[in-house]
Amino acid sequence: MDVKHYLDSTYLKTAEQANLSEEKNTEVVAAYIQEAIDHHFKLIMIRPDKVALAKEMVLNSKSQLTIGTVIDFPNGDGSLENKLKEANLAIQNGADDLDFVVDYKAFINEEFDKVKKQVLEGTELGLQHHKIVKWIIEVAALNDHQIIQLSVLIKNVIIANFKEADYEKVFVKSSTGFYKTPEGVPNGATLHTIKLMLENSFPLSVKAAGGVRTYQEAVEMINLGVKRIGTSAAKAIANGEDASNGY
Ligand SMILES: O=C[C@H](O)COP(=O)(O)O
């Protein structure tokens, strides 16, 4: 396989460059956004307070870059009212993709109705505004059974409430990249967890995020069927580098 060609033609269509630190310096954030524009990534993933800046830069550059932001990040345990408020603001500021953190602690406590309600109402809001909606399930906090169960729960809410054409606009996403794991547990997407998500959330889409550091991993995940790769190493991967030790 010609890796360079593969990266250009396939990886870039899926690549989301994540810059989710709470960086306040506008020039630093603008440089990240410019980098994503210059590398022709699919999307720049930034904190909600940076969405308006990204929108302005994308419009000025006439770039195809889309803008994603995180909602109720990184813990996902805020109220539904707050999730919807944050999402509404992000929509007003020009976000294309809304990556909501599922209240995975409520899920672990078997508060399934609470989780279903947030998935339903958050998705409804996003799709009404023609946005892509992603649900971050935080795989490192869950065991395999819970990953399967939560993927199925999200899938069932979407199938029961939305039309078929909407299914691919809703994603199950692996990780925030910010979860503090017990020693030895990988904080993020692994091939194993991604396979579980793909098998149990179809026909929804899957985004691999958290700890993706090499083009081999990215290519393997794309070949398995993920539609997006979210990583703070997007530039290194696009250059065919191994960023395992640098991030
Ligand atoms: O949404 C994307 C994640 O924050 C990326 O995680 P990462 O920094 O481990 O690549």
Short mmCIF file of C-alpha atoms and ligand atoms in Angstrom, two decimals:
data_model
loop_
_atom_site.label_atom_id
_atom_site.label_comp_id
_atom_site.label_asym_id
_atom_site.label_seq_id
_atom_site.Cartn_x
_atom_site.Cartn_y
_atom_site.Cartn_z
CA MET A 1 0.00 0.00 0.00
CA ASP A 2 1.23 3.49 -0.84
CA VAL A 3 0.86 4.99 2.62
CA LYS A 4 1.24 8.59 1.50
CA HIS A 5 -1.50 8.22 -1.08
CA TYR A 6 -3.74 6.41 1.37
CA LEU A 7 -3.26 9.13 3.96
CA ASP A 8 -4.02 11.86 1.47
CA SER A 9 -7.09 10.30 -0.06
CA THR A 10 -8.69 8.50 2.87
CA TYR A 11 -7.27 9.73 6.14
CA LEU A 12 -7.84 13.41 5.43
CA LYS A 13 -11.55 12.84 4.81
CA THR A 14 -11.86 11.35 8.29
CA ALA A 15 -9.30 13.39 10.22
CA GLU A 16 -10.37 15.62 13.04
CA GLN A 17 -7.58 17.63 14.59
CA ALA A 18 -8.34 17.93 18.30
CA ASN A 19 -7.11 20.92 20.29
CA LEU A 20 -9.13 20.61 23.45
CA SER A 21 -6.82 22.19 26.01
CA GLU A 22 -8.29 25.19 27.81
CA GLU A 23 -5.80 27.47 26.04
CA LYS A 24 -6.94 31.07 26.39
CA ASN A 25 -4.42 32.77 24.12
CA THR A 26 -6.25 33.57 20.89
CA GLU A 27 -3.09 33.59 18.78
CA VAL A 28 -2.16 30.07 19.92
CA VAL A 29 -5.64 28.75 19.14
CA ALA A 30 -5.71 30.59 15.81
CA ALA A 31 -2.44 28.84 14.89
CA TYR A 32 -4.06 25.42 15.54
CA ILE A 33 -7.03 26.33 13.41
CA GLN A 34 -4.77 27.61 10.62
CA GLU A 35 -2.81 24.35 10.76
CA ALA A 36 -6.05 22.38 10.26
CA ILE A 37 -6.99 24.62 7.33
CA ASP A 38 -3.55 24.22 5.75
CA HIS A 39 -3.54 20.42 6.15
CA HIS A 40 -7.04 20.07 4.66
CA PHE A 41 -8.34 18.11 7.61
CA LYS A 42 -12.01 17.30 7.72
CA LEU A 43 -12.56 19.14 11.01
CA ILE A 44 -11.02 21.14 13.83
CA MET A 45 -12.24 20.05 17.28
CA ILE A 46 -12.03 22.87 19.80
CA ARG A 47 -13.59 24.04 23.06
CA PRO A 48 -16.93 25.90 22.72
CA ASP A 49 -15.45 29.32 23.47
CA LYS A 50 -13.25 29.04 20.34
CA VAL A 51 -15.98 28.16 17.84
CA ALA A 52 -16.71 31.75 16.76
CA LEU A 53 -12.99 32.34 16.07
CA ALA A 54 -12.76 29.16 13.99
CA LYS A 55 -15.90 30.10 12.05
CA GLU A 56 -14.46 33.49 11.17
CA MET A 57 -11.16 31.95 10.02
CA VAL A 58 -12.89 29.28 7.95
CA LEU A 59 -15.11 31.85 6.24
CA ASN A 60 -12.19 34.18 5.56
CA SER A 61 -10.06 31.41 4.10
CA LYS A 62 -12.93 29.86 2.09
CA SER A 63 -11.71 26.54 3.45
CA GLN A 64 -13.82 23.35 3.53
CA LEU A 65 -12.72 22.73 7.13
CA THR A 66 -15.66 21.95 9.39
CA ILE A 67 -15.84 22.94 13.05
CA GLY A 68 -16.58 20.63 15.92
CA THR A 69 -16.94 21.29 19.60
CA VAL A 70 -17.48 19.37 22.80
CA ILE A 71 -20.57 19.61 25.00
CA ASP A 72 -20.55 19.01 28.77
CA PHE A 73 -16.86 18.18 28.45
CA PRO A 74 -15.08 16.22 29.77
CA ASN A 75 -17.26 14.64 32.51
CA GLY A 76 -20.70 14.56 30.90
CA ASP A 77 -22.46 14.76 34.26
CA GLY A 78 -24.01 18.23 33.90
CA SER A 79 -27.78 18.60 33.65
CA LEU A 80 -29.61 17.97 30.40
CA GLU A 81 -30.69 21.62 30.48
CA ASN A 82 -27.04 22.65 30.57
CA LYS A 83 -26.08 20.25 27.77
CA LEU A 84 -28.78 21.74 25.55
CA LYS A 85 -27.82 25.30 26.48
CA GLU A 86 -24.16 24.69 25.58
CA ALA A 87 -25.18 22.99 22.35
CA ASN A 88 -27.48 25.86 21.38
CA LEU A 89 -24.69 28.36 21.91
CA ALA A 90 -22.26 26.29 19.84
CA ILE A 91 -24.82 26.10 17.04
CA GLN A 92 -25.31 29.88 17.14
CA ASN A 93 -21.53 30.38 16.97
CA GLY A 94 -21.21 28.20 13.87
CA ALA A 95 -20.32 24.66 14.98
CA ASP A 96 -20.93 21.90 12.41
CA ASP A 97 -20.42 18.94 14.76
CA LEU A 98 -21.55 18.61 18.38
CA ASP A 99 -19.64 16.03 20.42
CA PHE A 100 -21.71 15.48 23.58
CA VAL A 101 -20.25 13.58 26.51
CA VAL A 102 -22.78 10.96 27.60
CA ASP A 103 -23.42 10.95 31.35
CA TYR A 104 -21.51 7.66 31.52
CA LYS A 105 -21.55 7.71 35.34
CA ALA A 106 -25.36 7.73 35.25
CA PHE A 107 -25.17 4.87 32.76
CA ILE A 108 -22.86 2.90 35.08
CA ASN A 109 -25.42 3.53 37.86
CA GLU A 110 -28.03 2.01 35.54
CA GLU A 111 -29.97 5.28 35.22
CA PHE A 112 -30.87 4.24 31.69
CA ASP A 113 -33.90 6.51 31.25
CA LYS A 114 -31.80 9.55 32.13
CA VAL A 115 -29.19 8.60 29.52
CA LYS A 116 -31.83 7.82 26.87
CA LYS A 117 -33.46 11.21 27.42
CA GLN A 118 -30.21 13.10 26.94
CA VAL A 119 -29.36 11.13 23.80
CA LEU A 120 -32.83 11.78 22.41
CA GLU A 121 -33.00 15.49 23.17
CA GLY A 122 -29.39 16.29 22.28
CA THR A 123 -29.69 14.46 18.98
CA GLU A 124 -33.02 16.11 18.23
CA LEU A 125 -31.52 19.55 18.74
CA GLY A 126 -28.48 18.82 16.59
CA LEU A 127 -30.34 17.21 13.72
CA GLN A 128 -32.97 19.96 13.68
CA HIS A 129 -30.10 22.34 12.94
CA HIS A 130 -28.53 19.97 10.37
CA LYS A 131 -25.53 19.21 12.58
CA ILE A 132 -23.55 16.03 13.04
CA VAL A 133 -24.11 14.68 16.55
CA LYS A 134 -21.60 12.47 18.36
CA TRP A 135 -22.03 10.72 21.71
CA ILE A 136 -18.79 10.20 23.64
CA ILE A 137 -19.14 7.03 25.71
CA GLU A 138 -15.72 7.16 27.46
CA VAL A 139 -14.68 3.56 26.86
CA ALA A 140 -11.89 3.64 29.45
CA ALA A 141 -14.52 4.04 32.20
CA LEU A 142 -16.51 1.03 30.97
CA ASN A 143 -16.01 -2.71 30.74
CA ASP A 144 -16.69 -4.58 27.49
CA HIS A 145 -20.24 -5.44 28.48
CA GLN A 146 -20.96 -1.78 29.26
CA ILE A 147 -19.42 -0.61 25.97
CA ILE A 148 -21.73 -3.00 24.12
CA GLN A 149 -24.76 -2.05 26.22
CA LEU A 150 -24.23 1.72 25.86
CA SER A 151 -23.59 1.45 22.09
CA VAL A 152 -26.85 -0.52 21.76
CA LEU A 153 -28.75 1.95 23.97
CA ILE A 154 -27.70 4.89 21.78
CA LYS A 155 -28.45 2.97 18.58
CA ASN A 156 -31.92 2.01 19.80
CA VAL A 157 -32.81 5.59 20.78
CA ILE A 158 -31.82 6.80 17.32
CA ILE A 159 -33.58 4.01 15.41
CA ALA A 160 -36.77 4.46 17.43
CA ASN A 161 -36.95 8.23 17.00
CA PHE A 162 -35.28 9.32 13.77
CA LYS A 163 -35.48 8.48 10.10
CA GLU A 164 -33.06 6.18 8.34
CA ALA A 165 -31.38 9.01 6.46
CA ASP A 166 -30.30 10.46 9.82
CA TYR A 167 -28.58 7.36 11.20
CA GLU A 168 -25.17 8.07 9.67
CA LYS A 169 -25.25 11.65 11.02
CA VAL A 170 -25.17 10.28 14.55
CA PHE A 171 -21.92 8.87 15.90
CA VAL A 172 -20.83 6.85 18.86
CA LYS A 173 -17.39 8.19 19.82
CA SER A 174 -14.91 6.37 22.02
CA SER A 175 -13.26 8.90 24.32
CA THR A 176 -12.75 12.43 25.52
CA GLY A 177 -8.99 11.89 25.71
CA PHE A 178 -9.21 13.43 29.20
CA TYR A 179 -10.33 10.51 31.36
CA LYS A 180 -7.96 9.54 34.17
CA THR A 181 -7.62 5.78 33.96
CA PRO A 182 -6.46 3.33 36.60
CA GLU A 183 -2.90 2.23 35.89
CA GLY A 184 -2.59 -0.04 32.88
CA VAL A 185 -5.93 0.84 31.30
CA PRO A 186 -5.49 2.57 27.93
CA ASN A 187 -7.11 6.00 27.97
CA GLY A 188 -8.93 5.94 24.69
CA ALA A 189 -9.59 4.08 21.51
CA THR A 190 -8.11 0.63 21.06
CA LEU A 191 -8.80 -1.71 18.16
CA HIS A 192 -10.68 -3.95 20.58
CA THR A 193 -13.02 -1.23 21.88
CA ILE A 194 -13.55 0.18 18.39
CA LYS A 195 -14.59 -3.26 17.11
CA LEU A 196 -17.12 -3.57 19.95
CA MET A 197 -18.55 -0.14 19.11
CA LEU A 198 -18.74 -0.87 15.37
CA GLU A 199 -20.43 -4.22 15.90
CA ASN A 200 -23.01 -2.84 18.30
CA SER A 201 -23.84 0.65 17.04
CA PHE A 202 -24.36 -0.06 13.32
CA PRO A 203 -26.07 1.61 11.38
CA LEU A 204 -24.83 4.65 13.33
CA SER A 205 -21.33 5.94 12.57
CA VAL A 206 -18.29 5.47 14.80
CA LYS A 207 -15.57 7.95 15.67
CA ALA A 208 -12.29 6.70 17.13
CA ALA A 209 -10.79 9.27 19.50
CA GLY A 210 -8.39 9.26 22.39
CA GLY A 211 -4.81 8.10 22.05
CA VAL A 212 -4.69 7.55 18.27
CA ARG A 213 -1.05 8.28 17.53
CA THR A 214 0.17 6.45 14.43
CA TYR A 215 -0.91 6.17 10.82
CA GLN A 216 -1.00 2.39 11.17
CA GLU A 217 -3.61 2.68 13.92
CA ALA A 218 -5.58 5.26 11.95
CA VAL A 219 -5.54 3.12 8.78
CA GLU A 220 -6.54 -0.03 10.69
CA MET A 221 -9.45 1.80 12.31
CA ILE A 222 -10.59 3.29 9.02
CA ASN A 223 -10.41 -0.18 7.43
CA LEU A 224 -12.55 -1.55 10.25
CA GLY A 225 -15.17 1.05 9.37
CA VAL A 226 -14.74 4.14 11.53
CA LYS A 227 -15.89 7.31 9.78
CA ARG A 228 -13.83 9.78 11.78
CA ILE A 229 -10.50 9.75 13.62
CA GLY A 230 -10.22 12.42 16.33
CA THR A 231 -6.69 12.99 17.52
CA SER A 232 -4.39 15.67 18.85
CA ALA A 233 -1.70 14.03 16.65
CA ALA A 234 -3.56 14.63 13.36
CA LYS A 235 -0.66 16.55 11.83
CA ALA A 236 1.97 13.97 12.76
CA ILE A 237 -0.23 11.17 11.41
CA ALA A 238 -0.78 13.07 8.16
CA ASN A 239 2.99 13.27 7.85
CA GLY A 240 3.21 9.50 8.36
CA GLU A 241 4.95 9.91 11.71
CA ASP A 242 4.62 7.87 14.89
CA ALA A 243 3.56 10.29 17.63
CA SER A 244 3.36 7.66 20.39
CA ASN A 245 5.95 9.37 22.54
CA GLY A 246 5.30 12.96 21.66
CA TYR A 247 1.76 13.57 22.92
O1 LIG B 1 -11.84 14.34 20.68
C1 LIG B 1 -10.69 14.06 20.62
C2 LIG B 1 -9.82 13.67 21.75
O2 LIG B 1 -9.68 14.66 22.72
C3 LIG B 1 -8.49 13.34 21.23
O3 LIG B 1 -7.75 12.70 22.22
P1 LIG B 1 -6.17 12.66 22.14
O4 LIG B 1 -5.70 14.00 22.63
O5 LIG B 1 -5.78 11.55 23.05
O6 LIG B 1 -5.76 12.43 20.73
#
